N, C-alpha and C. Protein backbone atom coordinates (compact mmCIF):
# COMPACT_ATOMS: atom_id res chain seq x y z
N UNK A 1 39.08 -3.34 -27.21
CA UNK A 1 37.85 -4.03 -26.91
C UNK A 1 36.96 -3.96 -28.15
N UNK A 2 36.30 -5.04 -28.46
CA UNK A 2 35.47 -5.07 -29.66
C UNK A 2 34.12 -4.41 -29.39
N UNK A 3 33.54 -3.85 -30.42
CA UNK A 3 32.23 -3.21 -30.26
C UNK A 3 31.14 -4.25 -30.10
N UNK A 4 31.38 -5.47 -30.62
CA UNK A 4 30.37 -6.53 -30.49
C UNK A 4 30.16 -6.87 -29.00
N UNK A 5 31.25 -6.94 -28.25
CA UNK A 5 31.15 -7.23 -26.82
C UNK A 5 30.42 -6.10 -26.09
N UNK A 6 30.75 -4.84 -26.44
CA UNK A 6 30.10 -3.68 -25.82
C UNK A 6 28.60 -3.70 -26.11
N UNK A 7 28.23 -3.98 -27.35
CA UNK A 7 26.81 -4.00 -27.72
C UNK A 7 26.06 -5.09 -26.97
N UNK A 8 26.65 -6.26 -26.82
CA UNK A 8 26.00 -7.36 -26.11
C UNK A 8 25.83 -7.01 -24.64
N UNK A 9 26.81 -6.37 -24.05
CA UNK A 9 26.74 -5.98 -22.64
C UNK A 9 25.68 -4.91 -22.44
N UNK A 10 25.64 -3.93 -23.33
CA UNK A 10 24.63 -2.88 -23.23
C UNK A 10 23.23 -3.44 -23.41
N UNK A 11 23.08 -4.39 -24.33
CA UNK A 11 21.78 -4.99 -24.58
C UNK A 11 21.30 -5.77 -23.35
N UNK A 12 22.20 -6.52 -22.72
CA UNK A 12 21.85 -7.26 -21.51
C UNK A 12 21.46 -6.31 -20.38
N UNK A 13 22.24 -5.26 -20.20
CA UNK A 13 21.94 -4.30 -19.15
C UNK A 13 20.61 -3.61 -19.42
N UNK A 14 20.33 -3.32 -20.65
CA UNK A 14 19.07 -2.69 -21.03
C UNK A 14 17.89 -3.60 -20.73
N UNK A 15 18.01 -4.90 -21.02
CA UNK A 15 16.94 -5.85 -20.75
C UNK A 15 16.70 -5.97 -19.25
N UNK A 16 17.76 -5.95 -18.46
CA UNK A 16 17.64 -6.10 -17.02
C UNK A 16 16.90 -4.92 -16.40
N UNK A 17 17.04 -3.74 -16.97
CA UNK A 17 16.41 -2.55 -16.41
C UNK A 17 14.99 -2.33 -16.90
N UNK A 18 14.55 -3.02 -17.92
CA UNK A 18 13.25 -2.71 -18.50
C UNK A 18 12.07 -3.34 -17.77
N UNK A 19 12.28 -4.37 -17.00
CA UNK A 19 11.15 -4.99 -16.32
C UNK A 19 10.86 -4.22 -15.02
N UNK A 20 9.63 -3.74 -14.86
CA UNK A 20 9.31 -2.99 -13.64
C UNK A 20 9.23 -3.91 -12.43
N UNK A 21 9.44 -3.36 -11.25
CA UNK A 21 9.35 -4.19 -10.05
C UNK A 21 7.91 -4.63 -9.81
N UNK A 22 7.70 -5.76 -9.15
CA UNK A 22 6.33 -6.18 -8.85
C UNK A 22 5.67 -5.19 -7.90
N UNK A 23 4.38 -5.02 -8.05
CA UNK A 23 3.63 -4.09 -7.22
C UNK A 23 2.74 -4.84 -6.24
N UNK A 24 2.47 -4.20 -5.11
CA UNK A 24 1.68 -4.81 -4.05
C UNK A 24 0.55 -3.87 -3.64
N UNK A 25 -0.64 -4.46 -3.42
CA UNK A 25 -1.78 -3.70 -2.93
C UNK A 25 -1.71 -3.66 -1.41
N UNK A 26 -1.99 -2.51 -0.84
CA UNK A 26 -2.11 -2.37 0.60
C UNK A 26 -3.60 -2.34 0.91
N UNK A 27 -4.03 -3.24 1.80
CA UNK A 27 -5.45 -3.41 2.10
C UNK A 27 -5.73 -3.18 3.58
N UNK A 28 -6.83 -2.50 3.87
CA UNK A 28 -7.33 -2.42 5.23
C UNK A 28 -8.42 -3.48 5.38
N UNK A 29 -8.46 -4.13 6.53
CA UNK A 29 -9.43 -5.19 6.79
C UNK A 29 -10.46 -4.72 7.81
N UNK A 30 -11.69 -5.09 7.58
CA UNK A 30 -12.78 -4.69 8.47
C UNK A 30 -12.71 -5.43 9.80
N UNK A 31 -13.13 -4.75 10.85
CA UNK A 31 -13.33 -5.39 12.15
C UNK A 31 -14.53 -4.71 12.80
N UNK A 32 -15.01 -5.27 13.89
CA UNK A 32 -16.21 -4.75 14.54
C UNK A 32 -15.94 -3.69 15.60
N UNK A 33 -14.68 -3.29 15.77
CA UNK A 33 -14.34 -2.42 16.88
C UNK A 33 -13.73 -1.08 16.49
N UNK A 34 -13.02 -1.01 15.38
CA UNK A 34 -12.37 0.23 14.97
C UNK A 34 -13.41 1.21 14.44
N UNK A 35 -13.46 2.42 15.01
CA UNK A 35 -14.43 3.42 14.54
C UNK A 35 -14.17 3.85 13.09
N UNK A 36 -15.24 4.13 12.39
CA UNK A 36 -15.13 4.56 10.99
C UNK A 36 -14.31 5.83 10.86
N UNK A 37 -14.49 6.76 11.79
CA UNK A 37 -13.73 8.01 11.73
C UNK A 37 -12.23 7.77 11.86
N UNK A 38 -11.86 6.76 12.66
CA UNK A 38 -10.43 6.44 12.80
C UNK A 38 -9.87 5.90 11.48
N UNK A 39 -10.64 5.07 10.80
CA UNK A 39 -10.20 4.54 9.50
C UNK A 39 -10.00 5.69 8.51
N UNK A 40 -10.91 6.64 8.52
CA UNK A 40 -10.76 7.81 7.65
C UNK A 40 -9.49 8.57 8.01
N UNK A 41 -9.23 8.75 9.29
CA UNK A 41 -8.00 9.43 9.74
C UNK A 41 -6.76 8.70 9.24
N UNK A 42 -6.76 7.37 9.32
CA UNK A 42 -5.62 6.58 8.85
C UNK A 42 -5.40 6.82 7.35
N UNK A 43 -6.47 6.78 6.59
CA UNK A 43 -6.35 6.97 5.14
C UNK A 43 -5.86 8.37 4.80
N UNK A 44 -6.26 9.35 5.57
CA UNK A 44 -5.80 10.71 5.32
C UNK A 44 -4.35 10.91 5.77
N UNK A 45 -4.01 10.39 6.94
CA UNK A 45 -2.67 10.61 7.49
C UNK A 45 -1.60 9.80 6.76
N UNK A 46 -1.84 8.54 6.56
CA UNK A 46 -0.80 7.64 6.04
C UNK A 46 -0.81 7.56 4.52
N UNK A 47 -2.01 7.62 3.93
CA UNK A 47 -2.11 7.48 2.47
C UNK A 47 -2.38 8.80 1.76
N UNK A 48 -2.43 9.89 2.53
CA UNK A 48 -2.55 11.26 2.00
C UNK A 48 -3.75 11.43 1.07
N UNK A 49 -4.89 10.89 1.49
CA UNK A 49 -6.13 11.01 0.71
C UNK A 49 -6.94 12.20 1.22
N UNK A 50 -7.74 12.76 0.32
CA UNK A 50 -8.68 13.77 0.79
C UNK A 50 -9.84 13.06 1.50
N UNK A 51 -10.63 13.82 2.22
CA UNK A 51 -11.68 13.23 3.06
C UNK A 51 -12.70 12.44 2.24
N UNK A 52 -13.04 12.92 1.06
CA UNK A 52 -14.03 12.24 0.22
C UNK A 52 -13.55 10.86 -0.21
N UNK A 53 -12.32 10.78 -0.70
CA UNK A 53 -11.78 9.49 -1.14
C UNK A 53 -11.60 8.55 0.07
N UNK A 54 -11.13 9.10 1.18
CA UNK A 54 -10.95 8.28 2.38
C UNK A 54 -12.29 7.72 2.86
N UNK A 55 -13.34 8.50 2.76
CA UNK A 55 -14.66 8.03 3.16
C UNK A 55 -15.15 6.92 2.25
N UNK A 56 -14.91 7.05 0.94
CA UNK A 56 -15.31 6.00 -0.01
C UNK A 56 -14.60 4.69 0.30
N UNK A 57 -13.30 4.75 0.56
CA UNK A 57 -12.55 3.52 0.85
C UNK A 57 -12.96 2.94 2.20
N UNK A 58 -13.21 3.81 3.18
CA UNK A 58 -13.69 3.32 4.48
C UNK A 58 -15.01 2.57 4.32
N UNK A 59 -15.90 3.08 3.48
CA UNK A 59 -17.18 2.40 3.25
C UNK A 59 -16.97 1.06 2.53
N UNK A 60 -16.00 1.01 1.65
CA UNK A 60 -15.67 -0.25 0.97
C UNK A 60 -15.17 -1.27 2.00
N UNK A 61 -14.32 -0.84 2.92
CA UNK A 61 -13.83 -1.72 3.98
C UNK A 61 -15.01 -2.21 4.82
N UNK A 62 -15.88 -1.29 5.15
CA UNK A 62 -17.03 -1.61 6.01
C UNK A 62 -18.01 -2.58 5.35
N UNK A 63 -18.30 -2.37 4.07
CA UNK A 63 -19.32 -3.18 3.41
C UNK A 63 -18.77 -4.45 2.76
N UNK A 64 -17.51 -4.41 2.28
CA UNK A 64 -16.95 -5.55 1.56
C UNK A 64 -15.91 -6.32 2.37
N UNK A 65 -15.57 -5.82 3.54
CA UNK A 65 -14.62 -6.53 4.39
C UNK A 65 -13.18 -6.13 4.19
N UNK A 66 -12.89 -5.43 3.11
CA UNK A 66 -11.52 -4.96 2.86
C UNK A 66 -11.56 -3.89 1.78
N UNK A 67 -10.54 -3.05 1.78
CA UNK A 67 -10.46 -1.99 0.80
C UNK A 67 -9.02 -1.70 0.44
N UNK A 68 -8.80 -1.37 -0.82
CA UNK A 68 -7.45 -1.08 -1.32
C UNK A 68 -7.12 0.38 -1.02
N UNK A 69 -6.01 0.57 -0.33
CA UNK A 69 -5.55 1.92 0.02
C UNK A 69 -4.58 2.46 -1.02
N UNK A 70 -3.92 1.57 -1.74
CA UNK A 70 -2.95 1.99 -2.75
C UNK A 70 -2.16 0.81 -3.25
N UNK A 71 -1.42 1.05 -4.32
CA UNK A 71 -0.57 0.02 -4.93
C UNK A 71 0.85 0.58 -4.99
N UNK A 72 1.80 -0.17 -4.43
CA UNK A 72 3.17 0.32 -4.26
C UNK A 72 4.18 -0.78 -4.55
N UNK A 73 5.44 -0.38 -4.62
CA UNK A 73 6.51 -1.37 -4.68
C UNK A 73 6.55 -2.08 -3.32
N UNK A 74 7.24 -3.18 -3.27
CA UNK A 74 7.24 -4.03 -2.07
C UNK A 74 7.69 -3.28 -0.82
N UNK A 75 8.79 -2.55 -0.89
CA UNK A 75 9.31 -1.84 0.28
C UNK A 75 8.36 -0.76 0.76
N UNK A 76 7.80 -0.01 -0.17
CA UNK A 76 6.87 1.06 0.21
C UNK A 76 5.60 0.46 0.81
N UNK A 77 5.09 -0.60 0.20
CA UNK A 77 3.88 -1.26 0.72
C UNK A 77 4.12 -1.79 2.13
N UNK A 78 5.25 -2.43 2.36
CA UNK A 78 5.57 -2.96 3.69
C UNK A 78 5.67 -1.83 4.72
N UNK A 79 6.23 -0.71 4.32
CA UNK A 79 6.33 0.45 5.22
C UNK A 79 4.95 0.99 5.56
N UNK A 80 4.08 1.10 4.56
CA UNK A 80 2.71 1.59 4.79
C UNK A 80 1.97 0.66 5.75
N UNK A 81 2.08 -0.65 5.54
CA UNK A 81 1.43 -1.61 6.43
C UNK A 81 1.92 -1.41 7.86
N UNK A 82 3.21 -1.30 8.04
CA UNK A 82 3.78 -1.12 9.38
C UNK A 82 3.32 0.19 10.00
N UNK A 83 3.24 1.26 9.21
CA UNK A 83 2.76 2.54 9.72
C UNK A 83 1.31 2.45 10.21
N UNK A 84 0.48 1.79 9.43
CA UNK A 84 -0.93 1.63 9.82
C UNK A 84 -1.03 0.83 11.11
N UNK A 85 -0.34 -0.29 11.17
CA UNK A 85 -0.41 -1.15 12.36
C UNK A 85 0.09 -0.41 13.61
N UNK A 86 1.16 0.35 13.46
CA UNK A 86 1.70 1.10 14.60
C UNK A 86 0.74 2.22 15.01
N UNK A 87 0.18 2.92 14.04
CA UNK A 87 -0.77 4.01 14.32
C UNK A 87 -2.00 3.45 15.05
N UNK A 88 -2.51 2.32 14.58
CA UNK A 88 -3.67 1.69 15.21
C UNK A 88 -3.34 1.24 16.63
N UNK A 89 -2.19 0.64 16.80
CA UNK A 89 -1.78 0.17 18.12
C UNK A 89 -1.63 1.35 19.09
N UNK A 90 -1.03 2.42 18.62
CA UNK A 90 -0.84 3.61 19.45
C UNK A 90 -2.19 4.16 19.93
N UNK A 91 -3.19 4.08 19.06
CA UNK A 91 -4.52 4.59 19.39
C UNK A 91 -5.45 3.50 19.94
N UNK A 92 -4.88 2.35 20.24
CA UNK A 92 -5.58 1.22 20.85
C UNK A 92 -6.79 0.74 20.05
N UNK A 93 -6.57 0.59 18.73
CA UNK A 93 -7.59 0.03 17.85
C UNK A 93 -7.03 -1.24 17.20
N UNK A 94 -7.88 -2.22 16.95
CA UNK A 94 -7.42 -3.49 16.36
C UNK A 94 -7.37 -3.50 14.83
N UNK A 95 -7.36 -2.34 14.20
CA UNK A 95 -7.34 -2.25 12.74
C UNK A 95 -6.19 -3.06 12.16
N UNK A 96 -6.50 -3.87 11.15
CA UNK A 96 -5.48 -4.69 10.50
C UNK A 96 -5.25 -4.19 9.07
N UNK A 97 -4.01 -4.30 8.67
CA UNK A 97 -3.58 -3.87 7.34
C UNK A 97 -2.65 -4.94 6.79
N UNK A 98 -2.85 -5.31 5.52
CA UNK A 98 -2.01 -6.34 4.90
C UNK A 98 -1.63 -5.88 3.50
N UNK A 99 -0.70 -6.60 2.93
CA UNK A 99 -0.33 -6.34 1.53
C UNK A 99 -0.39 -7.65 0.77
N UNK A 100 -0.74 -7.55 -0.52
CA UNK A 100 -0.75 -8.73 -1.38
C UNK A 100 -0.29 -8.32 -2.76
N UNK A 101 0.34 -9.27 -3.43
CA UNK A 101 0.87 -8.96 -4.76
C UNK A 101 -0.27 -8.60 -5.70
N UNK A 102 -0.04 -7.58 -6.48
CA UNK A 102 -1.05 -7.07 -7.40
C UNK A 102 -1.19 -7.97 -8.61
């Protein structure tokens, strides 16, 4: 086997691995019914934030209509959204969570 072929194959494989996957923002959306303390609980439980950071993001959701909980790869972001929606449903709150490309 020629080294030229090996070098071209390695170069192609190297190029394919260098581009990072697209990232997605996970957002909580404001509503008039979900208690602020519940939103803080969601941010602490699902996004592993301390109380201070969770409170800041909750206030952003409350005042601006939405707040960024984190930026993740597509699969992780989709899992986080599903966890939030399920947690809210279990606790009978209408909290909405979405993801959008960063």
